[in-house]
Amino acid sequence: MTPDELSEALSAALAAAVADGTLALDPTAVPERVHVERPRQREHGDWATNVALQLAKKAGTTPRALAEDLARRLAAHPGIRAVDVAGPGFLNISLDAAAAGELARTIVEAGPAYGRGDSESGKKVNLEFVSANPTGPIHIGGVRWAAVGDSLARVLEASGADVTREYYFNDHGAQIDRFARSLLARSRGQEAPEDGYGGEYITEIADAVVADAVAAGDPDPRTLPDAEAQEVFRARGVERMFGEIKSSLHDFGVDFDVYFHEDSLHESGAVERAVERLRASGHMFEKDGATWLRTTDFGDDKDRVVIKSDGEAAYIAGDIAYYLDKRERGFDEVIIMLGADHHGYVGRMMAVCAAFGDTPGKNLQLLIGQMVNLVKDGKPVRMAKRAGNVVTLEDLVDAVGVDAARYSLARSSADQNIDLDLDLLARATNENPVYYVQYAHSRTAAVDRNAADRGVARADGFEPALLDHPSEAALVGRLTEFPRIVAQAAELREPHRVARYLEALAGDYHTWYQQKSQRVLPYPDEEVTDTHRTRLWLNDAVRQVLANGLGLLGVTAPERM
């Protein structure tokens, strides 16, 4: 019996109590789905619910009385072994082994679909993440967003959302000019400007720009007047740098559906249109020769200049136009993932959202990520090579590999600082969380291979009632939680919940595997029985859920380690 089936049974019991007059409750108040959850203490049963406490007052009865009535009705339901009423009216429900163990077959037959749901269906989501400026390689903070953002997109899609991954290509403004000047200076053997960019990559990009121009039959940009040369290095340099960024992300398992160019907002007149729309709504005003947005009306700490007194658009103007552009493209929810230094951005952008008549926190959601520190031999470490003193995506992948990098960055809440122990992540031990989970999957695959050699086949028999050992009950119970964990990760925008679940599942599997009395494989001279075959179903159910969960994190599920 799955949690959904138990939820339906509880709803049916409530509806029956209303129908026979036992429960004086409006039929429309009976929930279609009753929330059930795993008890904190295993001895309290397989599932628990507080629905009696929620509905008793509306029904004019006590929670305890309602719980006792529901317990009597549920006790006769096939697959339910016992129902106990605890405290003021909690229901603790225990399933019989056959009803619980049936989940193993459900999972295996569902395959990759197990864990997918519809909690986010009908939502068209624009998820913007990474969006590093094309002025250098992706640094460690951007790498964290690459891992978390792509995992969140996968989790949302698994929950039914229509997700567009978007990269905001910042090719407009002062930082691009500084990048171009830095390339030009380096190409001529000069020091970078005081406000420019350093690192070996600047030399590499500058040399590539010169080679590309000459190969195309264009003049050597180093010989051109400064203004013309700078424009060549700007255009070709940004294109070359962004190509490297795309390639690095692709190798990291992250690809985007849309690369949105900031320049297009200014060239298309999108900024002007957004300003006029806000002006027509009465939210703009003129002061000191500048045009302001009255964001204090929507909770911001001060009003914001949108068009400066010299007629130039302020930085927020592009943000306003970009948000409106996303909404006009039909996205119901706009999620933007920002770095640790963007806390001040939240208030003003939520005010912009409200000024357009939208709901902050729903139509616009801003996620702030915290810092990543690298540790080796117990001490902070800098591994940067190409980018001066900045640790890049390539640095991290070179040190621990894609799987370990992605998993370790996605397994913690994004709003927490994290320390990545490079020694630990490179180690093939149970203390390494990604190894621990991947090893569990490879162990399930090894069991499959050995079972085939010993003549144990799922197709020959399945008796779920045989899964009656405490370690099997714990394992089945953990497997039932996976769909709820995925839905919760999507709702809360917290993909790290999937990683932590996988670690718990791997622990339960390793415990079960190590129980000699719970062998899947018969001894050499032992007859193959339904017990062996049924345990193989359970083994393969674990294998499927581990693979599904790792897939949501963009991490491979190895067959051998």
Coordinates of C-alpha atoms in Angstrom, one line a residue:
M1 CA 0.0 0.0 0.0
T2 CA 1.4 3.4 -1.0
P3 CA 0.9 6.6 0.9
D4 CA -1.5 7.8 -1.8
E5 CA -3.6 4.6 -1.4
L6 CA -3.6 5.0 2.4
S7 CA -4.6 8.7 2.0
E8 CA -7.5 7.6 -0.2
A9 CA -8.6 5.0 2.4
L10 CA -8.7 7.7 5.1
S11 CA -10.7 10.0 2.9
A12 CA -13.1 7.2 2.1
A13 CA -13.5 6.5 5.8
L14 CA -14.3 10.1 6.5
A15 CA -16.8 10.2 3.7
A16 CA -18.5 7.1 5.0
A17 CA -18.7 8.6 8.5
V18 CA -20.4 11.7 7.0
A19 CA -22.7 9.6 4.9
D20 CA -24.0 7.4 7.8
G21 CA -24.5 10.4 10.1
T22 CA -21.7 9.5 12.5
L23 CA -19.8 12.6 11.6
A24 CA -21.7 15.9 11.4
L25 CA -19.5 17.4 8.8
D26 CA -20.2 19.2 5.5
P27 CA -19.3 16.7 2.8
T28 CA -17.4 19.4 1.0
A29 CA -15.1 19.6 4.0
V30 CA -13.9 16.1 3.6
P31 CA -10.3 16.4 2.1
E32 CA -9.7 14.5 -1.2
R33 CA -6.3 13.6 0.2
V34 CA -5.4 13.2 3.8
H35 CA -1.8 14.0 4.7
V36 CA 0.1 11.0 6.2
E37 CA 3.7 11.0 7.3
R38 CA 6.2 8.6 8.7
P39 CA 6.3 8.5 12.5
R40 CA 9.5 9.7 14.1
Q41 CA 9.6 6.5 16.1
R42 CA 9.4 3.3 14.0
E43 CA 7.6 1.4 16.8
H44 CA 4.6 3.8 16.4
G45 CA 3.7 2.2 13.1
D46 CA 4.3 2.8 9.4
W47 CA 2.2 5.9 9.0
A48 CA 0.6 8.6 11.1
T49 CA -2.0 11.4 10.6
N50 CA -3.5 14.2 12.6
V51 CA -6.6 14.5 10.5
A52 CA -8.8 13.9 13.5
L53 CA -7.3 17.0 15.2
Q54 CA -7.9 19.1 12.1
L55 CA -11.5 18.2 11.5
A56 CA -13.0 17.5 15.0
K57 CA -14.0 21.1 15.8
K58 CA -15.8 21.5 12.5
A59 CA -17.7 18.3 13.1
G60 CA -18.7 19.2 16.6
T61 CA -16.8 16.3 18.3
T62 CA -13.6 15.7 20.0
P63 CA -10.4 14.7 18.2
R64 CA -10.2 11.5 20.2
A65 CA -13.7 10.4 19.4
L66 CA -13.2 11.1 15.7
A67 CA -9.9 9.2 15.7
E68 CA -11.4 6.2 17.4
D69 CA -14.2 6.1 14.8
L70 CA -11.7 6.3 12.0
A71 CA -9.6 3.6 13.6
R72 CA -12.5 1.2 13.6
R73 CA -13.3 1.9 10.0
L74 CA -9.7 1.5 8.8
A75 CA -9.0 -1.7 10.8
A76 CA -11.2 -3.6 8.3
H77 CA -9.4 -2.2 5.3
P78 CA -7.3 -4.8 3.4
G79 CA -3.6 -4.3 3.9
I80 CA -3.9 -2.5 7.3
R81 CA -2.7 -4.6 10.2
A82 CA -3.5 -2.2 13.1
V83 CA -4.6 1.3 13.8
D84 CA -3.8 2.9 17.2
V85 CA -5.1 6.1 18.6
A86 CA -2.4 8.1 20.5
G87 CA -2.5 11.2 22.6
P88 CA -5.4 13.6 22.0
G89 CA -6.3 12.0 18.6
F90 CA -3.3 11.0 16.5
L91 CA -3.7 7.9 14.3
N92 CA -0.8 5.5 14.0
I93 CA -1.3 3.0 11.2
S94 CA 0.6 -0.2 10.7
L95 CA 0.4 -2.1 7.4
D96 CA 0.7 -5.9 7.0
A97 CA 3.9 -7.1 5.4
A98 CA 2.2 -8.1 2.1
A99 CA 0.6 -4.6 1.6
A100 CA 3.8 -2.9 2.5
G101 CA 6.0 -5.2 0.4
E102 CA 3.8 -4.8 -2.7
L103 CA 5.5 -1.4 -3.2
A104 CA 8.7 -3.2 -4.4
R105 CA 6.8 -4.5 -7.5
T106 CA 5.1 -1.1 -8.0
I107 CA 8.5 0.7 -8.1
V108 CA 10.1 -1.8 -10.4
E109 CA 7.2 -1.7 -12.8
A110 CA 7.1 2.1 -12.7
G111 CA 10.8 2.3 -13.5
P112 CA 12.0 5.9 -14.1
A113 CA 8.5 7.2 -13.5
Y114 CA 8.5 6.3 -9.8
G115 CA 8.8 9.5 -7.8
R116 CA 7.4 11.7 -10.5
G117 CA 4.2 13.5 -9.8
D118 CA 1.9 16.4 -10.7
S119 CA 2.2 18.8 -7.7
E120 CA 3.7 21.5 -10.0
S121 CA 1.7 20.7 -13.1
G122 CA 0.1 23.5 -15.0
K123 CA 2.9 25.9 -14.0
K124 CA 5.2 27.5 -16.6
V125 CA 8.4 28.3 -14.8
N126 CA 11.3 30.4 -16.0
L127 CA 14.4 29.4 -13.9
E128 CA 17.4 31.7 -14.3
F129 CA 20.7 30.6 -12.7
V130 CA 24.4 31.0 -13.0
S131 CA 24.3 34.0 -15.4
A132 CA 28.0 34.7 -14.8
N133 CA 29.3 37.8 -16.7
P134 CA 31.2 36.7 -19.9
T135 CA 34.4 38.4 -18.5
G136 CA 36.0 35.3 -17.1
P137 CA 35.6 31.6 -16.2
I138 CA 32.8 30.5 -13.9
H139 CA 33.9 30.9 -10.2
I140 CA 33.0 28.6 -7.4
G141 CA 29.8 30.5 -6.4
G142 CA 28.5 30.1 -10.0
V143 CA 29.4 26.5 -9.9
R144 CA 27.2 26.0 -6.9
W145 CA 24.3 27.6 -8.7
A146 CA 25.0 25.4 -11.7
A147 CA 24.6 22.3 -9.6
V148 CA 21.7 23.5 -7.5
G149 CA 19.9 25.3 -10.4
D150 CA 20.0 22.3 -12.7
S151 CA 18.9 20.0 -9.9
L152 CA 16.0 22.2 -9.1
A153 CA 15.0 22.3 -12.7
R154 CA 15.0 18.5 -12.8
V155 CA 13.0 18.3 -9.6
L156 CA 10.4 20.8 -10.8
E157 CA 10.0 18.9 -14.1
A158 CA 9.6 15.6 -12.2
S159 CA 6.8 17.3 -10.4
G160 CA 5.0 18.3 -13.5
A161 CA 6.2 21.9 -14.1
D162 CA 7.1 23.2 -17.6
V163 CA 10.6 24.6 -16.9
T164 CA 12.7 26.8 -19.1
R165 CA 16.4 27.1 -18.0
E166 CA 17.6 30.6 -18.8
Y167 CA 21.0 32.2 -18.7
Y168 CA 21.1 36.0 -18.6
F169 CA 24.0 37.0 -20.9
N170 CA 25.2 40.3 -19.4
D171 CA 26.8 41.8 -22.5
H172 CA 25.9 45.4 -21.8
G173 CA 27.7 47.9 -19.5
A174 CA 30.9 48.9 -17.9
Q175 CA 32.2 45.4 -17.0
I176 CA 32.3 44.5 -20.7
D177 CA 34.3 47.6 -21.5
R178 CA 36.8 46.8 -18.8
F179 CA 37.1 43.3 -20.2
A180 CA 37.8 44.6 -23.7
R181 CA 40.4 47.1 -22.4
S182 CA 42.1 44.3 -20.5
L183 CA 42.3 42.1 -23.6
L184 CA 43.7 44.9 -25.6
A185 CA 46.3 45.8 -23.1
R186 CA 47.4 42.2 -22.7
S187 CA 47.6 41.7 -26.4
R188 CA 50.1 44.6 -26.6
G189 CA 52.1 43.3 -23.7
Q190 CA 50.9 46.0 -21.3
E191 CA 49.6 45.7 -17.8
A192 CA 45.8 45.4 -17.4
P193 CA 44.0 48.6 -16.5
E194 CA 43.7 49.3 -12.8
D195 CA 40.0 48.4 -12.9
G196 CA 40.5 45.6 -15.4
Y197 CA 40.7 41.8 -15.3
G198 CA 43.8 39.6 -14.6
G199 CA 44.6 35.9 -14.8
E200 CA 46.1 33.7 -17.4
Y201 CA 42.8 33.4 -19.2
I202 CA 43.0 37.0 -20.3
T203 CA 46.2 36.3 -22.2
E204 CA 44.6 33.2 -23.7
I205 CA 41.5 35.0 -24.9
A206 CA 43.6 38.0 -26.2
D207 CA 45.8 35.7 -28.2
A208 CA 42.8 33.8 -29.6
V209 CA 41.1 37.1 -30.6
V210 CA 44.2 38.1 -32.6
A211 CA 44.4 34.6 -34.2
D212 CA 40.7 34.6 -35.1
A213 CA 40.8 38.0 -36.7
V214 CA 43.9 37.3 -38.8
A215 CA 42.5 33.9 -39.8
A216 CA 39.4 35.6 -41.0
G217 CA 41.4 38.0 -43.2
D218 CA 40.8 41.0 -40.9
P219 CA 43.5 43.4 -39.7
D220 CA 45.5 42.5 -36.7
P221 CA 43.5 44.3 -34.0
R222 CA 46.6 45.2 -32.1
T223 CA 47.5 47.6 -35.0
L224 CA 44.2 49.4 -35.0
P225 CA 43.4 52.7 -33.2
D226 CA 42.4 52.1 -29.6
A227 CA 38.7 52.6 -30.1
E228 CA 38.5 50.3 -33.1
A229 CA 40.8 47.7 -31.4
Q230 CA 38.8 47.8 -28.2
E231 CA 35.6 47.1 -30.2
V232 CA 37.2 44.1 -31.9
F233 CA 38.3 42.7 -28.6
R234 CA 34.9 43.4 -27.1
A235 CA 33.0 41.5 -29.7
R236 CA 35.4 38.6 -30.4
G237 CA 36.5 38.4 -26.7
V238 CA 33.0 38.2 -25.3
E239 CA 32.0 35.6 -27.9
R240 CA 35.1 33.5 -27.2
M241 CA 34.7 33.7 -23.4
F242 CA 31.0 32.9 -23.5
G243 CA 31.8 29.9 -25.7
E244 CA 34.1 28.6 -23.0
I245 CA 31.5 29.2 -20.4
K246 CA 28.9 27.2 -22.4
S247 CA 31.4 24.4 -23.0
S248 CA 32.3 24.2 -19.3
L249 CA 28.7 24.1 -18.2
H250 CA 27.9 21.4 -20.8
D251 CA 30.7 19.3 -19.6
F252 CA 29.3 19.8 -16.1
G253 CA 25.9 18.4 -17.3
V254 CA 24.2 21.8 -17.4
D255 CA 22.6 23.2 -20.6
F256 CA 20.2 26.1 -21.0
D257 CA 17.1 26.5 -23.2
V258 CA 17.5 30.2 -23.5
Y259 CA 20.6 32.5 -23.5
F260 CA 19.1 36.0 -23.1
H261 CA 21.2 38.9 -24.1
E262 CA 21.0 42.0 -21.9
D263 CA 21.8 44.2 -24.9
S264 CA 18.5 43.1 -26.5
L265 CA 16.5 44.9 -23.8
H266 CA 18.1 48.2 -24.7
E267 CA 18.1 47.7 -28.4
S268 CA 14.5 46.5 -28.7
G269 CA 13.0 49.3 -26.6
A270 CA 11.9 46.9 -23.9
V271 CA 13.2 49.3 -21.2
E272 CA 11.2 52.2 -22.5
R273 CA 8.1 50.0 -22.8
A274 CA 8.4 48.8 -19.2
V275 CA 8.9 52.4 -17.9
E276 CA 5.8 53.6 -19.7
R277 CA 3.7 50.8 -18.4
L278 CA 4.7 51.7 -14.8
R279 CA 4.2 55.3 -15.6
A280 CA 0.7 54.6 -16.8
S281 CA 0.0 52.7 -13.6
G282 CA 1.0 55.8 -11.6
H283 CA 4.1 54.3 -10.0
M284 CA 6.7 56.6 -11.7
F285 CA 7.6 60.2 -10.7
E286 CA 10.1 62.8 -11.7
K287 CA 12.6 64.3 -9.3
D288 CA 15.9 66.2 -9.7
G289 CA 15.7 65.6 -13.5
A290 CA 15.5 61.8 -13.1
T291 CA 12.7 59.3 -13.4
W292 CA 12.0 57.3 -10.2
L293 CA 10.0 54.2 -9.4
R294 CA 8.0 54.6 -6.1
T295 CA 9.1 51.2 -4.7
T296 CA 8.5 52.3 -1.1
D297 CA 4.8 51.9 -1.9
F298 CA 5.6 48.1 -2.1
G299 CA 7.8 47.7 1.0
D300 CA 11.2 48.7 -0.4
D301 CA 13.4 50.8 1.9
K302 CA 13.7 53.7 -0.6
D303 CA 12.5 54.7 -4.1
R304 CA 14.7 53.8 -7.0
V305 CA 16.1 55.9 -9.9
V306 CA 15.2 54.2 -13.2
I307 CA 16.3 56.8 -15.7
K308 CA 19.1 59.0 -14.6
S309 CA 19.2 62.8 -15.0
D310 CA 21.5 62.4 -18.0
G311 CA 18.9 60.3 -19.8
E312 CA 20.8 57.0 -19.3
A313 CA 19.0 54.0 -17.9
A314 CA 20.0 53.0 -14.4
Y315 CA 20.9 49.4 -13.7
I316 CA 17.5 48.6 -12.3
A317 CA 15.9 49.6 -15.6
G318 CA 17.2 46.5 -17.3
D319 CA 16.0 44.3 -14.4
I320 CA 12.5 45.9 -14.6
A321 CA 12.3 45.3 -18.4
Y322 CA 13.7 41.7 -18.0
Y323 CA 11.1 40.7 -15.5
L324 CA 8.3 42.1 -17.6
D325 CA 9.7 40.4 -20.7
K326 CA 9.6 37.0 -18.9
R327 CA 6.0 37.5 -17.8
E328 CA 5.0 38.6 -21.3
R329 CA 6.6 35.4 -22.6
G330 CA 4.0 33.5 -20.7
F331 CA 5.8 32.4 -17.6
D332 CA 3.7 32.0 -14.5
E333 CA 6.6 31.9 -12.1
V334 CA 10.0 33.6 -12.5
I335 CA 12.7 32.1 -10.3
I336 CA 16.0 33.9 -10.1
M337 CA 19.0 32.4 -8.3
L338 CA 21.4 35.1 -6.9
G339 CA 24.7 35.2 -5.2
A340 CA 25.4 36.0 -1.5
D341 CA 26.1 39.6 -2.3
H342 CA 22.6 40.2 -3.7
H343 CA 20.5 40.5 -0.5
G344 CA 19.8 44.1 -1.2
Y345 CA 18.3 43.2 -4.5
V346 CA 15.4 41.3 -3.0
G347 CA 13.3 44.2 -1.7
R348 CA 13.6 46.3 -4.8
M349 CA 12.7 43.5 -7.2
M350 CA 9.8 42.3 -5.1
A351 CA 8.6 45.9 -5.2
V352 CA 8.9 45.8 -9.0
C353 CA 6.9 42.6 -9.1
A354 CA 4.1 44.2 -7.1
A355 CA 4.2 47.4 -9.1
F356 CA 3.3 45.3 -12.2
G357 CA 0.3 43.9 -10.3
D358 CA 2.0 40.5 -9.6
T359 CA 2.4 38.6 -6.4
P360 CA 5.8 38.7 -4.8
G361 CA 7.0 35.3 -3.7
K362 CA 4.8 33.6 -6.3
N363 CA 5.2 35.2 -9.7
L364 CA 8.7 36.3 -8.7
Q365 CA 10.9 34.1 -6.4
L366 CA 14.4 35.0 -5.5
L367 CA 16.8 32.4 -4.1
I368 CA 20.0 33.6 -2.4
G369 CA 23.0 31.3 -2.3
Q370 CA 25.8 31.4 0.2
M371 CA 29.5 31.0 0.0
V372 CA 31.5 27.9 -0.8
N373 CA 34.9 27.3 0.9
L374 CA 37.3 24.7 -0.3
V375 CA 39.3 22.8 2.4
K376 CA 42.3 20.5 2.0
D377 CA 44.3 18.9 4.8
G378 CA 42.0 20.8 7.1
K379 CA 43.0 24.2 5.8
P380 CA 41.4 26.7 3.3
V381 CA 42.9 26.1 -0.2
R382 CA 43.2 28.1 -3.4
M383 CA 43.6 26.1 -6.5
A384 CA 43.1 28.8 -9.1
K385 CA 45.3 28.8 -12.2
R386 CA 43.8 30.5 -15.1
A387 CA 41.7 33.0 -13.2
G388 CA 44.2 34.5 -10.8
N389 CA 42.9 34.1 -7.3
V390 CA 39.4 32.9 -8.3
V391 CA 38.6 29.2 -8.0
T392 CA 36.8 28.1 -11.2
L393 CA 34.5 25.3 -12.3
E394 CA 37.4 23.6 -14.0
D395 CA 39.5 23.7 -10.9
L396 CA 36.9 21.9 -8.8
V397 CA 36.1 19.3 -11.5
D398 CA 39.9 18.6 -12.0
A399 CA 40.1 18.0 -8.2
V400 CA 37.1 15.7 -7.5
G401 CA 35.3 15.0 -10.8
V402 CA 31.8 16.1 -12.0
D403 CA 29.7 13.7 -9.9
A404 CA 31.4 14.6 -6.6
A405 CA 31.3 18.3 -7.4
R406 CA 27.6 18.3 -8.4
Y407 CA 26.5 16.1 -5.6
S408 CA 28.5 17.9 -2.9
L409 CA 27.2 21.3 -4.0
A410 CA 23.6 20.2 -4.3
R411 CA 23.3 18.3 -1.0
S412 CA 23.2 21.3 1.3
S413 CA 20.6 24.0 1.6
A414 CA 21.7 26.8 -0.8
D415 CA 21.2 29.5 2.0
Q416 CA 24.0 27.9 4.1
N417 CA 27.7 28.4 3.8
I418 CA 29.4 25.1 3.0
D419 CA 33.0 23.8 3.3
L420 CA 34.0 21.2 0.6
D421 CA 36.7 18.9 1.9
L422 CA 38.6 18.0 -1.3
D423 CA 40.4 15.1 0.4
L424 CA 37.1 13.6 1.5
L425 CA 35.4 14.0 -1.9
A426 CA 38.3 12.2 -3.6
R427 CA 38.2 9.3 -1.2
A428 CA 36.4 6.0 -1.9
T429 CA 35.0 5.6 1.7
N430 CA 31.6 5.7 3.3
E431 CA 32.4 9.1 4.8
N432 CA 32.2 10.5 1.2
P433 CA 28.5 11.0 0.7
V434 CA 28.5 10.7 -3.1
Y435 CA 30.5 7.6 -2.9
Y436 CA 28.2 6.2 -0.2
V437 CA 25.1 6.6 -2.4
Q438 CA 26.8 5.6 -5.7
Y439 CA 28.3 2.5 -4.0
A440 CA 24.8 1.5 -2.8
H441 CA 23.6 1.6 -6.4
S442 CA 26.6 -0.3 -7.7
R443 CA 26.0 -2.9 -5.0
T444 CA 22.4 -3.4 -6.1
A445 CA 23.6 -3.9 -9.7
A446 CA 26.2 -6.5 -8.5
V447 CA 23.4 -8.3 -6.7
D448 CA 21.5 -8.4 -10.0
R449 CA 24.4 -9.8 -11.9
N450 CA 25.1 -12.5 -9.2
A451 CA 21.4 -13.4 -9.0
A452 CA 21.3 -14.1 -12.7
D453 CA 24.3 -16.4 -12.3
R454 CA 22.6 -18.2 -9.5
G455 CA 19.3 -18.7 -11.3
V456 CA 17.3 -16.1 -9.3
A457 CA 14.8 -14.3 -11.5
R458 CA 12.1 -11.9 -10.5
A459 CA 9.7 -13.3 -13.1
D460 CA 9.6 -16.6 -11.4
G461 CA 7.8 -15.4 -8.2
F462 CA 6.9 -12.5 -5.9
E463 CA 5.5 -12.9 -2.4
P464 CA 5.5 -9.6 -0.7
A465 CA 4.4 -11.1 2.6
L466 CA 7.8 -12.6 2.9
L467 CA 9.4 -9.1 3.4
D468 CA 8.7 -9.3 7.1
H469 CA 12.1 -8.7 8.6
P470 CA 12.6 -5.3 10.5
S471 CA 15.3 -4.3 8.1
E472 CA 13.0 -4.9 5.2
A473 CA 10.1 -3.0 6.8
A474 CA 12.5 -0.1 7.3
L475 CA 13.7 -0.3 3.7
V476 CA 10.2 -0.5 2.2
G477 CA 9.1 2.4 4.5
R478 CA 12.0 4.5 3.2
L479 CA 11.1 3.7 -0.4
T480 CA 7.5 4.9 0.1
E481 CA 8.8 8.4 1.0
F482 CA 10.5 9.1 -2.3
P483 CA 7.6 10.7 -4.2
R484 CA 6.8 12.9 -1.2
I485 CA 10.4 14.0 -0.9
V486 CA 10.5 14.9 -4.6
A487 CA 7.3 16.9 -4.3
Q488 CA 8.5 18.6 -1.2
A489 CA 11.8 19.5 -2.8
A490 CA 9.9 21.1 -5.7
E491 CA 7.5 23.0 -3.5
L492 CA 10.2 24.4 -1.2
R493 CA 12.8 24.9 -4.1
E494 CA 15.2 22.7 -2.1
P495 CA 16.8 19.9 -4.2
H496 CA 19.2 19.1 -1.3
R497 CA 16.3 17.2 0.2
V498 CA 16.7 14.5 -2.5
A499 CA 20.4 14.1 -1.7
R500 CA 19.8 13.7 2.0
Y501 CA 17.0 11.2 1.3
L502 CA 19.3 9.1 -1.0
E503 CA 21.9 9.0 1.8
A504 CA 19.3 7.7 4.2
L505 CA 18.0 5.1 1.7
A506 CA 21.6 4.0 1.0
G507 CA 22.1 3.5 4.8
D508 CA 18.9 1.4 5.0
Y509 CA 20.0 -0.7 2.0
H510 CA 23.5 -1.3 3.3
T511 CA 22.0 -2.4 6.7
W512 CA 19.6 -4.8 5.0
Y513 CA 22.4 -6.1 2.7
Q514 CA 24.6 -6.9 5.6
Q515 CA 21.9 -9.0 7.3
K516 CA 23.1 -12.5 6.5
S517 CA 19.6 -13.8 7.2
Q518 CA 18.3 -11.6 4.4
R519 CA 20.3 -13.0 1.6
V520 CA 19.1 -12.4 -2.0
L521 CA 21.4 -15.1 -3.3
P522 CA 21.1 -18.7 -2.3
Y523 CA 24.2 -20.6 -1.1
P524 CA 25.9 -22.7 -3.8
D525 CA 23.9 -25.9 -2.9
E526 CA 20.8 -24.1 -1.7
E527 CA 17.5 -24.3 -3.6
V528 CA 16.2 -21.0 -5.1
T529 CA 12.9 -20.1 -3.4
D530 CA 10.3 -17.3 -3.5
T531 CA 12.1 -15.7 -0.6
H532 CA 15.2 -15.1 -2.8
R533 CA 13.1 -13.9 -5.7
T534 CA 11.0 -11.6 -3.6
R535 CA 14.2 -10.1 -2.0
L536 CA 15.5 -9.5 -5.5
W537 CA 12.4 -7.4 -6.3
L538 CA 13.2 -5.3 -3.2
N539 CA 16.8 -5.0 -4.2
D540 CA 15.8 -3.8 -7.7
A541 CA 13.3 -1.4 -6.2
V542 CA 16.1 0.2 -4.3
R543 CA 18.3 0.2 -7.4
Q544 CA 15.5 2.1 -9.3
V545 CA 15.0 4.7 -6.6
L546 CA 18.7 5.4 -6.2
A547 CA 19.0 5.8 -10.0
N548 CA 16.0 8.1 -10.2
G549 CA 17.2 10.2 -7.3
L550 CA 20.7 10.6 -8.6
G551 CA 19.3 11.5 -12.0
L552 CA 17.4 14.4 -10.4
L553 CA 20.8 15.7 -9.1
G554 CA 22.5 15.2 -12.5
V555 CA 24.8 12.5 -11.0
T556 CA 25.5 9.1 -12.6
A557 CA 24.3 5.8 -11.1
P558 CA 27.3 3.5 -11.7
E559 CA 26.9 -0.2 -12.3
R560 CA 30.4 -1.0 -11.0
M561 CA 32.8 0.8 -8.6

